[in-house]
Amino acid sequence: YYMPELQKRGITKIGLVLNCNANSAKSLADLVDLPCDVTEGYGVELLVDPLGNAGRAFGVGTGWRPDDDEMSPYVKLFGMLFGLGAWATLPAVIGGYIGNPFTPQPWIEDAMAVGQRKGRWPDSGLVLDEETGSVLVNKFTELPVVGEWERRPLELATLRLQNMLDISIKNWKELAPGEEE
């Protein structure tokens, strides 16, 4: 969503460090329609750090119960998806349900449209043009009173549900770390 604006401002090199192997990074980029063809002068260069050393060097949290080898990785995933282990996640999750009348986040609609074009559920929040895939109607804007808010209630929560079900859970085998990671 923000890449065209960054390019207008002269930012031509964009990198994304992911704590995964190269195949998982490519799978994730495909799932979220992240343009990665840097040879065209447009796109994100994927950098992989399977052990998470770069993130730790910058103080990035290691998630919920990172040292618990007895707990199933699936249980850890569900805990993370529900906001456990990251102090700033739970307020963001709650904000996704109640909305925010003051802070616009237009990337949410864009990401929901990507999800709907990819067939992710729930897929009824937006009406998309059948030919172009562009958003014709955002049904969250039709909510009484709060439909005029900058971030409508349940809009971000719907996007999180799309991502939780149809990216994280459905593609677990492609995205999960390997035994050595």
mmCIF file with all atom_site columns, C-alpha atoms in Angstrom, residues 109 137-143 146-148 152 155:
data_model
loop_
_atom_site.group_PDB
_atom_site.id
_atom_site.type_symbol
_atom_site.label_atom_id
_atom_site.label_alt_id
_atom_site.label_comp_id
_atom_site.label_asym_id
_atom_site.label_entity_id
_atom_site.label_seq_id
_atom_site.pdbx_PDB_ins_code
_atom_site.Cartn_x
_atom_site.Cartn_y
_atom_site.Cartn_z
_atom_site.occupancy
_atom_site.B_iso_or_equiv
_atom_site.pdbx_formal_charge
_atom_site.auth_seq_id
_atom_site.auth_comp_id
_atom_site.auth_asym_id
_atom_site.auth_atom_id
_atom_site.pdbx_PDB_model_num
ATOM 1  C CA . GLU A 1 109 ? -9.034  -1.679 3.232  1.00 0.00 ? 109 GLU A CA 1
ATOM 2  C CA . VAL A 1 137 ? -17.972 -0.430 -1.592 1.00 0.00 ? 137 VAL A CA 1
ATOM 3  C CA . ASN A 1 138 ? -16.534 -0.856 1.876  1.00 0.00 ? 138 ASN A CA 1
ATOM 4  C CA . LYS A 1 139 ? -19.494 -2.234 3.832  1.00 0.00 ? 139 LYS A CA 1
ATOM 5  C CA . PHE A 1 140 ? -17.969 -1.054 7.105  1.00 0.00 ? 140 PHE A CA 1
ATOM 6  C CA . THR A 1 141 ? -18.678 2.533  5.963  1.00 0.00 ? 141 THR A CA 1
ATOM 7  C CA . GLU A 1 142 ? -22.381 1.639  5.996  1.00 0.00 ? 142 GLU A CA 1
ATOM 8  C CA . LEU A 1 143 ? -22.420 1.020  9.760  1.00 0.00 ? 143 LEU A CA 1
ATOM 9  C CA . VAL A 1 146 ? -19.277 4.630  13.335 1.00 0.00 ? 146 VAL A CA 1
ATOM 10 C CA . GLY A 1 147 ? -19.223 4.076  9.562  1.00 0.00 ? 147 GLY A CA 1
ATOM 11 C CA . GLU A 1 148 ? -17.811 7.592  9.213  1.00 0.00 ? 148 GLU A CA 1
ATOM 12 C CA . ARG A 1 152 ? -14.428 1.475  11.680 1.00 0.00 ? 152 ARG A CA 1
ATOM 13 C CA . GLU A 1 155 ? -12.705 -3.649 10.092 1.00 0.00 ? 155 GLU A CA 1
#
